[in-house]
Short mmCIF file of C-alpha atoms and ligand atoms in Angstrom, two decimals:
data_model
loop_
_atom_site.label_atom_id
_atom_site.label_comp_id
_atom_site.label_asym_id
_atom_site.label_seq_id
_atom_site.Cartn_x
_atom_site.Cartn_y
_atom_site.Cartn_z
CA MET S 20 -0.01 0.00 -0.02
CA GLY S 21 1.15 3.53 -0.70
CA VAL S 22 1.67 5.63 2.43
CA GLU S 23 1.92 9.42 2.80
CA ILE S 24 3.35 10.84 5.98
CA GLU S 25 3.00 14.58 5.78
CA ARG S 26 3.01 17.51 8.18
CA LYS S 27 1.40 20.86 7.37
CA PHE S 28 2.31 24.31 8.66
CA LEU S 29 1.33 27.90 8.21
CA VAL S 30 3.81 30.25 6.54
CA GLN S 31 4.90 33.69 7.68
CA GLY S 32 6.62 36.62 5.91
CA SER S 33 7.44 36.52 2.21
CA ALA S 34 10.99 34.99 2.09
CA TRP S 35 9.51 31.76 0.63
CA LYS S 36 8.39 33.62 -2.55
CA THR S 37 11.92 33.92 -3.96
CA LEU S 38 13.14 30.46 -2.90
CA GLY S 39 11.34 28.31 -5.43
CA GLU S 40 9.79 28.42 -8.96
CA PRO S 41 6.04 28.61 -8.85
CA VAL S 42 4.16 25.80 -10.68
CA PHE S 43 0.46 26.26 -11.36
CA PHE S 44 -1.81 23.53 -9.94
CA ARG S 45 -5.49 23.02 -10.84
CA GLN S 46 -7.10 20.24 -8.91
CA GLY S 47 -10.54 18.87 -8.08
CA TYR S 48 -12.24 16.02 -6.27
CA LEU S 49 -14.40 13.18 -7.62
CA SER S 50 -14.84 12.28 -3.93
CA SER S 51 -14.02 14.60 -1.02
CA GLN S 52 -15.33 12.37 1.74
CA LYS S 53 -12.81 12.12 4.60
CA GLU S 54 -12.86 8.33 4.40
CA ARG S 55 -11.63 8.47 0.79
CA THR S 56 -10.67 11.29 -1.48
CA VAL S 57 -10.21 10.89 -5.22
CA ARG S 58 -8.33 13.88 -6.63
CA VAL S 59 -7.59 14.88 -10.19
CA ARG S 60 -4.77 17.34 -10.61
CA ILE S 61 -3.00 19.12 -13.47
CA GLU S 62 0.41 20.27 -12.19
CA GLY S 63 2.43 22.20 -14.74
CA GLU S 64 2.71 20.04 -17.80
CA ARG S 65 1.51 16.71 -16.22
CA ALA S 66 -1.58 15.27 -14.65
CA VAL S 67 -2.28 12.67 -11.96
CA ILE S 68 -5.20 10.92 -10.30
CA THR S 69 -4.69 10.30 -6.59
CA ILE S 70 -6.61 8.25 -4.10
CA LYS S 71 -6.18 8.91 -0.42
CA SER S 72 -7.51 7.21 2.70
CA LYS S 73 -8.55 8.86 5.91
CA SER S 74 -5.77 10.50 7.94
CA VAL S 75 -4.52 8.96 11.17
CA GLY S 76 -2.20 11.57 12.69
CA ALA S 77 0.06 12.69 9.85
CA THR S 78 -0.36 9.39 7.92
CA ARG S 79 -2.68 8.46 5.05
CA GLY S 80 -2.85 5.78 2.43
CA GLU S 81 -2.00 7.28 -0.96
CA TRP S 82 -2.13 5.86 -4.47
CA GLU S 83 -1.19 8.10 -7.38
CA TYR S 84 -1.15 7.48 -11.12
CA PRO S 85 -0.20 9.69 -14.11
CA ILE S 86 -3.06 10.29 -16.57
CA PRO S 87 -3.21 12.24 -19.85
CA VAL S 88 -3.57 16.02 -19.34
CA ALA S 89 -6.59 16.14 -21.76
CA ASP S 90 -8.37 13.47 -19.71
CA ALA S 91 -7.67 15.36 -16.54
CA ALA S 92 -9.05 18.59 -18.01
CA GLU S 93 -12.28 16.74 -18.98
CA LEU S 94 -12.66 15.29 -15.48
CA LEU S 95 -11.90 18.62 -13.78
CA ASP S 96 -14.38 20.59 -15.84
CA GLY S 97 -17.08 17.89 -16.30
CA LEU S 98 -17.07 15.58 -13.28
CA CYS S 99 -15.24 17.12 -10.33
CA GLU S 100 -16.94 19.02 -7.48
CA GLN S 101 -16.93 22.68 -8.08
CA PRO S 102 -15.27 25.14 -7.65
CA LEU S 103 -11.79 23.72 -8.33
CA ILE S 104 -8.74 24.46 -6.19
CA GLU S 105 -6.13 26.62 -7.91
CA LYS S 106 -2.71 27.33 -6.36
CA TYR S 107 0.94 27.88 -7.04
CA ARG S 108 3.33 25.32 -5.49
CA ARG S 109 7.00 26.05 -4.88
CA LYS S 110 9.43 23.28 -3.86
CA ILE S 111 12.06 24.51 -1.44
CA ALA S 112 14.89 22.23 -0.24
CA VAL S 113 15.89 22.71 3.38
CA GLY S 114 18.44 20.32 4.84
CA ALA S 115 17.56 16.75 3.81
CA HIS S 116 13.89 17.55 3.08
CA VAL S 117 11.79 19.44 0.49
CA TRP S 118 9.11 21.85 1.63
CA GLU S 119 6.13 22.26 -0.70
CA VAL S 120 4.69 25.79 -0.30
CA ASP S 121 1.18 26.22 -1.59
CA GLU S 122 -0.08 29.70 -2.36
CA PHE S 123 -3.80 29.49 -2.96
CA LEU S 124 -5.80 31.54 -5.42
CA GLY S 125 -9.52 32.39 -5.94
CA ALA S 126 -11.73 32.06 -2.92
CA ASN S 127 -8.70 30.77 -0.94
CA ALA S 128 -6.45 33.72 -1.81
CA GLY S 129 -4.38 34.84 1.19
CA LEU S 130 -3.84 31.26 2.45
CA VAL S 131 -0.27 29.95 2.21
CA VAL S 132 0.69 26.61 3.69
CA ALA S 133 3.92 24.57 3.76
CA GLU S 134 3.98 20.73 3.73
CA ILE S 135 6.86 18.39 4.41
CA GLU S 136 6.79 14.74 3.56
CA LEU S 137 8.51 12.47 6.02
CA GLY S 138 9.59 8.82 6.18
CA ALA S 139 8.17 8.41 9.71
CA GLU S 140 5.80 10.42 11.93
CA ASP S 141 8.60 11.23 14.38
CA GLU S 142 11.34 11.95 11.76
CA ALA S 143 13.33 15.10 12.66
CA PHE S 144 13.54 18.05 10.21
CA ASP S 145 14.79 21.60 10.07
CA GLN S 146 12.05 24.23 10.31
CA PRO S 147 13.08 27.43 8.46
CA ASP S 148 12.06 30.77 9.95
CA TRP S 149 9.32 31.35 7.34
CA VAL S 150 7.46 28.23 8.60
CA SER S 151 5.27 28.94 11.66
CA ASP S 152 2.49 26.97 13.39
CA GLU S 153 1.59 23.42 12.66
CA VAL S 154 -1.93 22.69 11.26
CA THR S 155 -1.62 19.01 10.36
CA ASP S 156 -4.59 18.02 12.57
CA ASP S 157 -6.80 20.90 11.48
CA ALA S 158 -9.16 19.56 8.81
CA ARG S 159 -10.09 23.05 7.63
CA TYR S 160 -6.75 23.07 5.77
CA TYR S 161 -7.34 19.88 3.82
CA ASN S 162 -7.61 20.88 0.12
CA SER S 163 -10.68 18.71 -0.10
CA ASN S 164 -12.42 20.88 2.53
CA LEU S 165 -11.35 24.23 1.00
CA ILE S 166 -13.87 23.67 -1.83
CA ARG S 167 -16.97 23.96 0.44
CA HIS S 168 -15.34 26.12 3.14
CA PRO S 169 -12.97 28.47 1.32
CA TYR S 170 -10.56 30.62 3.27
CA CYS S 171 -12.48 33.83 2.36
CA ASN S 172 -15.33 32.61 4.55
CA TRP S 173 -13.33 31.71 7.67
O1 LIG M 25 0.07 17.50 -2.65
P1 LIG M 25 -0.50 16.64 -1.58
O2 LIG M 25 -0.61 15.19 -1.96
O3 LIG M 25 0.12 16.89 -0.33
O4 LIG M 25 -2.02 17.10 -1.43
P2 LIG M 25 -2.67 18.52 -1.30
O5 LIG M 25 -3.32 18.92 -2.57
O6 LIG M 25 -1.73 19.47 -0.72
O7 LIG M 25 -3.88 18.28 -0.34
P3 LIG M 25 -4.05 17.80 1.18
O8 LIG M 25 -2.69 17.74 1.76
O9 LIG M 25 -4.87 18.89 1.77
O10 LIG M 25 -4.80 16.50 1.02
#
């Protein structure tokens, strides 16, 4: 089984903006139930479909497969729950890890979060000064929940 161990944090200041190249992400959900999400995403020039199980702590099952970009566009516009999530992602290497910084657009504009993928829940990592409070356990920040409860309404 695929496993994702990921911790999520808020971001402060603007230093992160210059540290990585922004890649445009457009993603939507065929299922956004917490027991199982099925996500379609176009990221830059590629597309993937990703199935995730419920989170337990920072851990979830995750199965991801590349799909044709044209098929992803049809699924996003024709079948996925609306509205879609749009964001820029920057990958920023710090020590042995890579932070993924998501700058949200549209109804979620103003929200910026940083995620770090780990090999184990208790794996140590360096936390740069532009990374602030942890929100891993706060379901409001799940992308699948930002569709119905966008940041502009918090
Ligand atoms: O890129 P991922 O797999 O971490 O997924 P996401 O789109 O950031 O969504 P979430 O972590 O909210 O499921």
